[in-house]
Coordinates of C-alpha atoms in Angstrom, one line a residue:
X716 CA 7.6 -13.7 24.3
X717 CA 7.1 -10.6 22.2
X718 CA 8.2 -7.2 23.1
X719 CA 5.6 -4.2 24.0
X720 CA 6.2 -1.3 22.6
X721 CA 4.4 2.6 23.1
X722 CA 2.2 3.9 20.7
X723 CA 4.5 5.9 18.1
X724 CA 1.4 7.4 15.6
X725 CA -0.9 8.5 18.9
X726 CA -2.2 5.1 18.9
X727 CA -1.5 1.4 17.3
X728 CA -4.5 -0.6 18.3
X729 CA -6.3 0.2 15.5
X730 CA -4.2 -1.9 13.7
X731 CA -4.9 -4.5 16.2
X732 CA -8.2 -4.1 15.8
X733 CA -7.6 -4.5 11.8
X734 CA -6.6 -7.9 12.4
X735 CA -9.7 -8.7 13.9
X736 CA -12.2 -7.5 11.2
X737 CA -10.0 -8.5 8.6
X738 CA -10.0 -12.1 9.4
X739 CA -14.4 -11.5 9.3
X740 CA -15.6 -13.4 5.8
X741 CA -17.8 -10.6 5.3
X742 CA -14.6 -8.2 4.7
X743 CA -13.2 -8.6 1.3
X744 CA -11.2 -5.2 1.1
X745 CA -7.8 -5.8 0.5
X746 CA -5.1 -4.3 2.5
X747 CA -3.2 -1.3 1.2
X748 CA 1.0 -2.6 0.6
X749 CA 1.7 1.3 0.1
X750 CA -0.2 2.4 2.9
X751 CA 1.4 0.0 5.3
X752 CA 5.0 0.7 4.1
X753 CA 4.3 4.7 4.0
X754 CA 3.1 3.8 8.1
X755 CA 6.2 2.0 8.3
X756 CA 8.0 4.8 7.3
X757 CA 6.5 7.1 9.5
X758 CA 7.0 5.2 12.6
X759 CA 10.4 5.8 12.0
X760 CA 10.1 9.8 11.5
X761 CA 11.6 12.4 13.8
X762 CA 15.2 10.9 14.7
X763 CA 17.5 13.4 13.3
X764 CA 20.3 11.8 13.1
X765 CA 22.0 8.7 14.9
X766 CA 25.4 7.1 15.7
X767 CA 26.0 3.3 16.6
X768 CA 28.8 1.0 16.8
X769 CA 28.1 -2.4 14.8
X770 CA 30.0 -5.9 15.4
X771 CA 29.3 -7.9 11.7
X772 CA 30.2 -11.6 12.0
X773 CA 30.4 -13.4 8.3
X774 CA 29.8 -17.0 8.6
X775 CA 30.8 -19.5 5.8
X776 CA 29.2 -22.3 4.4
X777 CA 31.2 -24.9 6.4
X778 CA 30.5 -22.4 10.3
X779 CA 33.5 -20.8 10.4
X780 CA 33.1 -16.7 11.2
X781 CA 35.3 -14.1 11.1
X782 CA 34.5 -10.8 12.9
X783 CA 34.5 -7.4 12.0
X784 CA 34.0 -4.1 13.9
X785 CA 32.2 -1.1 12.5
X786 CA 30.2 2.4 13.3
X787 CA 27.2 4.1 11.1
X788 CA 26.3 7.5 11.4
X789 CA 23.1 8.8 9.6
X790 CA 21.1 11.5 9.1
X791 CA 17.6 11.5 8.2
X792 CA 16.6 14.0 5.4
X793 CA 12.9 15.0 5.3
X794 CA 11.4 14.7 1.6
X795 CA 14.5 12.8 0.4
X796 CA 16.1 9.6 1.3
X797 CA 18.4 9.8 3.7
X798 CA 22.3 9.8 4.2
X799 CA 24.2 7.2 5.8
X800 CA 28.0 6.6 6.4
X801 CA 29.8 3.5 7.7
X802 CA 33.3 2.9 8.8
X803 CA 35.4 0.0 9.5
X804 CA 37.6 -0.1 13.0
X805 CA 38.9 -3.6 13.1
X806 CA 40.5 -5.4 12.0
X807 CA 43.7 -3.9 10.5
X808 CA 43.1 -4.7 6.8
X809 CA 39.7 -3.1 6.8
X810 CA 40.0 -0.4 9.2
X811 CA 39.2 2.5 7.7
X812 CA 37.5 1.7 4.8
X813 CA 34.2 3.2 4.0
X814 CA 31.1 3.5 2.4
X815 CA 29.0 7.1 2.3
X816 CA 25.6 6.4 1.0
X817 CA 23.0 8.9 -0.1
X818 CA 19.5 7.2 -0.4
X819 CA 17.0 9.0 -2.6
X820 CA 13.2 8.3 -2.9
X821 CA 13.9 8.0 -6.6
X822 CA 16.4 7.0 -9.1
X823 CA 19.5 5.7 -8.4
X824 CA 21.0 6.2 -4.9
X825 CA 24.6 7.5 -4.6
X826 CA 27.2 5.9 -3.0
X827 CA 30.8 5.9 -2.6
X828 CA 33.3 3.2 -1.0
X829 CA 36.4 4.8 0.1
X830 CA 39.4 2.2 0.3
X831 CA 42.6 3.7 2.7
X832 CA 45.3 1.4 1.1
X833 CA 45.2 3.3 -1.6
X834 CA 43.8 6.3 -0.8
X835 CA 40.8 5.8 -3.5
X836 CA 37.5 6.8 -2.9
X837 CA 35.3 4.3 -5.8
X838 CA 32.0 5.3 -6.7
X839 CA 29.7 2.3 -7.1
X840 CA 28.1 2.3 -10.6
X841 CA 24.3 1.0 -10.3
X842 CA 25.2 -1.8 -12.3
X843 CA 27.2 -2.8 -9.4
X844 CA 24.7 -2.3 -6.6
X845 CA 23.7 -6.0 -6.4
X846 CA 27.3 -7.0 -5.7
X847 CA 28.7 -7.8 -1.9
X848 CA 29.6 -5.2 0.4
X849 CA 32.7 -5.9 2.1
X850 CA 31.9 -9.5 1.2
X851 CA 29.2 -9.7 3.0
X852 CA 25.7 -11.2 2.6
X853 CA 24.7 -8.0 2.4
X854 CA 24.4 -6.2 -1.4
X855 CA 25.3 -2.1 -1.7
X856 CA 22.2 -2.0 -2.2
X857 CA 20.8 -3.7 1.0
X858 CA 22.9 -0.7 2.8
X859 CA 20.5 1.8 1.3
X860 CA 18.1 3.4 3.5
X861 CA 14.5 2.6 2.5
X862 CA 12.4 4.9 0.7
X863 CA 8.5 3.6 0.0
X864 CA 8.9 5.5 -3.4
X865 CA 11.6 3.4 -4.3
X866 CA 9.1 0.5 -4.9
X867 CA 6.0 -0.9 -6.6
X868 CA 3.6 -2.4 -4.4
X869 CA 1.8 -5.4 -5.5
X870 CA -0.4 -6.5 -2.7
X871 CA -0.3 -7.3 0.8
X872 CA -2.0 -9.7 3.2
X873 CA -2.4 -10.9 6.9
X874 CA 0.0 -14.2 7.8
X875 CA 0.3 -15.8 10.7
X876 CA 3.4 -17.7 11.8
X877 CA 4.4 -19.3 15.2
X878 CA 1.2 -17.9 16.8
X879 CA 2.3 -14.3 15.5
X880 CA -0.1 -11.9 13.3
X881 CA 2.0 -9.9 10.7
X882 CA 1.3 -8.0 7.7
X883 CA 3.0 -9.2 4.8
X884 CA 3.9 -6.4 1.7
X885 CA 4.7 -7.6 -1.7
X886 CA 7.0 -5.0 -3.6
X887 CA 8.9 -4.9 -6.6
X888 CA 11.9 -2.2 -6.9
X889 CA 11.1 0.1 -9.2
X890 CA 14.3 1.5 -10.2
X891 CA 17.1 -0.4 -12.7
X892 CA 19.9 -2.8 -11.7
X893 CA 18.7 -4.3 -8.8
X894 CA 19.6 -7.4 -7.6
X895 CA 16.3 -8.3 -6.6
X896 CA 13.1 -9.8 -8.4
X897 CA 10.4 -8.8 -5.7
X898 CA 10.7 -9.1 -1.8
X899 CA 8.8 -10.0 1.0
X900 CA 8.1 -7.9 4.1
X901 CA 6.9 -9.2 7.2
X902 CA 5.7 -6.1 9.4
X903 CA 4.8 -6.4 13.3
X904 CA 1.5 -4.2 13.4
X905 CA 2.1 -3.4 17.1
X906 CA 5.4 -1.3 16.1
X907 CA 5.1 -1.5 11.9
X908 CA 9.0 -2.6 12.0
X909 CA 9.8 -5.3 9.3
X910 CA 10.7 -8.6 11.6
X911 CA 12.1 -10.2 8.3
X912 CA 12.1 -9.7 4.8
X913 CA 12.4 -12.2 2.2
X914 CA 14.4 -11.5 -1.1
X915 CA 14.0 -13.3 -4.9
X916 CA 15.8 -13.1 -7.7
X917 CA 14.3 -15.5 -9.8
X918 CA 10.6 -17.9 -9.5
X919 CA 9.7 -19.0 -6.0
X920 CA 12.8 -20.2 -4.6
X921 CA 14.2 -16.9 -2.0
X922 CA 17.3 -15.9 -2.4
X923 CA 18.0 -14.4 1.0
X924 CA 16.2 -13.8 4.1
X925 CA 16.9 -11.1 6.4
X926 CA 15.3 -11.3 10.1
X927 CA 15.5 -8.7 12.7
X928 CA 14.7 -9.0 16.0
X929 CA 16.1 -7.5 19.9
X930 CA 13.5 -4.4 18.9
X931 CA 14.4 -2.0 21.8
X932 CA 12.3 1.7 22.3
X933 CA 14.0 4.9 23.0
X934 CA 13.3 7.8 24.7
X935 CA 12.0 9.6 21.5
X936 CA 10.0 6.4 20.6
X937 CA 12.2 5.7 17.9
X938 CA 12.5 2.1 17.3
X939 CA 15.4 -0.1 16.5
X940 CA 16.1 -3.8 16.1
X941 CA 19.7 -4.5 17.5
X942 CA 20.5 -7.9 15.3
X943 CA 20.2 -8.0 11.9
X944 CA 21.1 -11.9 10.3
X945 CA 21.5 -11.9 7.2
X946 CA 21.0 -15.6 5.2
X947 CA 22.3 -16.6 1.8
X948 CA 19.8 -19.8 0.5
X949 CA 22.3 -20.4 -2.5
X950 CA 25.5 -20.5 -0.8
X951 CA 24.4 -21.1 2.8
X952 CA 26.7 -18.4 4.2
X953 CA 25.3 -15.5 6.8
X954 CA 26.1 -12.6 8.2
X955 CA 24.7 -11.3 11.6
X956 CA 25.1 -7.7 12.7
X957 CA 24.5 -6.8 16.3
X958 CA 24.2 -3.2 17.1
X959 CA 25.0 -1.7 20.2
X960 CA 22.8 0.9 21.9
X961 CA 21.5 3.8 19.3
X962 CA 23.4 7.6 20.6
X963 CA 20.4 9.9 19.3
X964 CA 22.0 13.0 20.6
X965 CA 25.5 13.5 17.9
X966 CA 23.6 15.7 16.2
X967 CA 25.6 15.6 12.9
X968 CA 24.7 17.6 9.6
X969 CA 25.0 17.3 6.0
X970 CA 28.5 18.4 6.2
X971 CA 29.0 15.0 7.7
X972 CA 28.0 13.2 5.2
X973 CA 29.9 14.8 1.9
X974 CA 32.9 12.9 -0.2
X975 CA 35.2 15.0 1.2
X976 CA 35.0 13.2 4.2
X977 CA 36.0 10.1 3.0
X978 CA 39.7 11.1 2.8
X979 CA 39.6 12.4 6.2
X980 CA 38.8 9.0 8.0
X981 CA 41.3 8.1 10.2

């Protein structure tokens, strides 16, 4: 059963409402992948900044997991992309390693993994952004925050699947070394949140699939999905993120999220 969420742009049944003339013969005007991503965007505006602990299960090929515990602080940055900094907790031979990540809406994003053993902090090159984080399923560059400039936008449509309308976006990252061919977003229109998002590196086989769900609402109509898994087609591993409630009120500033900090992680 789906989740109901509040209106977070005044009102969200016009997109309702877009579903229904849309799917009229007559109506040959095709949807706007920009537009939708740049409302996506915007559904998400006005949080500040944001503090939540994390529990990442990997799972390999053959079902055997090993868990890890985590926290992310961010800080949204009007005009740019934003800023983002996660740390390891558990267990030992992780704890404390880091990555600080500063999203832009173009070029190359910044981003620096600080490892305690040897009190090193590594900048990641953009040639390396496609590689595992932490060994993961996830890429550094999945750990990006997502900027609509960061894309070209190749069209869009309505889908249907299990009974459920979505809009589906078509983009193409438009800045070098990435991983990635082209993805797939699927986009609830009650909410605009991406339910999944499917990744391709080459033809039409996916690479990955990402599918978020447990969408919760908070008091400043900020929504957030509280599972994130995580799918490898080639390899048939996974990783699954489950995020604990979202503490809107840490109210952290840029000086949180400089290099410097890196070496002061304890």
């Amino acid at each position: 059963m789906k989740m109901t969420f509040p209106n977070r742009l005044r009102n969200r049944a016009w997109h309702l409402l877009w579903f229904a003339f849309i799917a009229l013969p007559l109506i040959a005007e095709p949807l706007d992948g920009k537009q939708l991503m740049e409302e996506r965007k915007a559904s998400n505006a006005g949080w500040g900044s944001s503090e939540v602990d994390i529990k990442m299960t990997l799972v390999s090929q053959s079902g055997e997991s090993t868990e890890r515990r985590l926290v992310t602080r961010a800080l949204e940055v009007v005009g740019e992309g934003d800023k983002s900094l996660t740390i390891f907790r558990e267990p030992r031979d992780v704890s404390g390693v880091a990555l600080l990540n500063h999203s832009h809406i173009s070029g190359a994003d910044d981003q620096w993994l600080y490892l305690p053993s040897v009190r090193r902090v590594k900048r990641i090159s953009s040639s390396n952004k496609s590689g595992a984080f932490m060994g993961s399923e996830f890429s550094f560059e999945d750990m990006a925050s997502f900027e609509v400039e960061k894309y070209d936008y190749t069209g869009a449509e309505q889908r249907t699947e299990a009974g459920e309308d979505y809009f589906v976006v078509r983009s193409v990252p438009a800045y070098e070394n990435s991983g990635y061919q082209r993805l797939e977003t699927w986009l609830d229109p009650e909410h605009m949140q991406p339910v999944k998002v499917v990744f391709y590196r080459h033809g039409e086989t996916p690479y990955k699939t990402l599918s978020i769900s447990d969408f919760r609402t908070y008091d400043n109509d900020i929504v957030r999905g509280h599972r994130y898994d995580m799918e490898n087609h080639q390899t048939g591993k996974s990783t699954n993120l489950v995020f604990s409630d979202f503490d809107f009120d840490v109210n952290l500033t840029d000086a949180d999220f400089r290099t410097n900090v890196l070496r002061r992680i304890r």
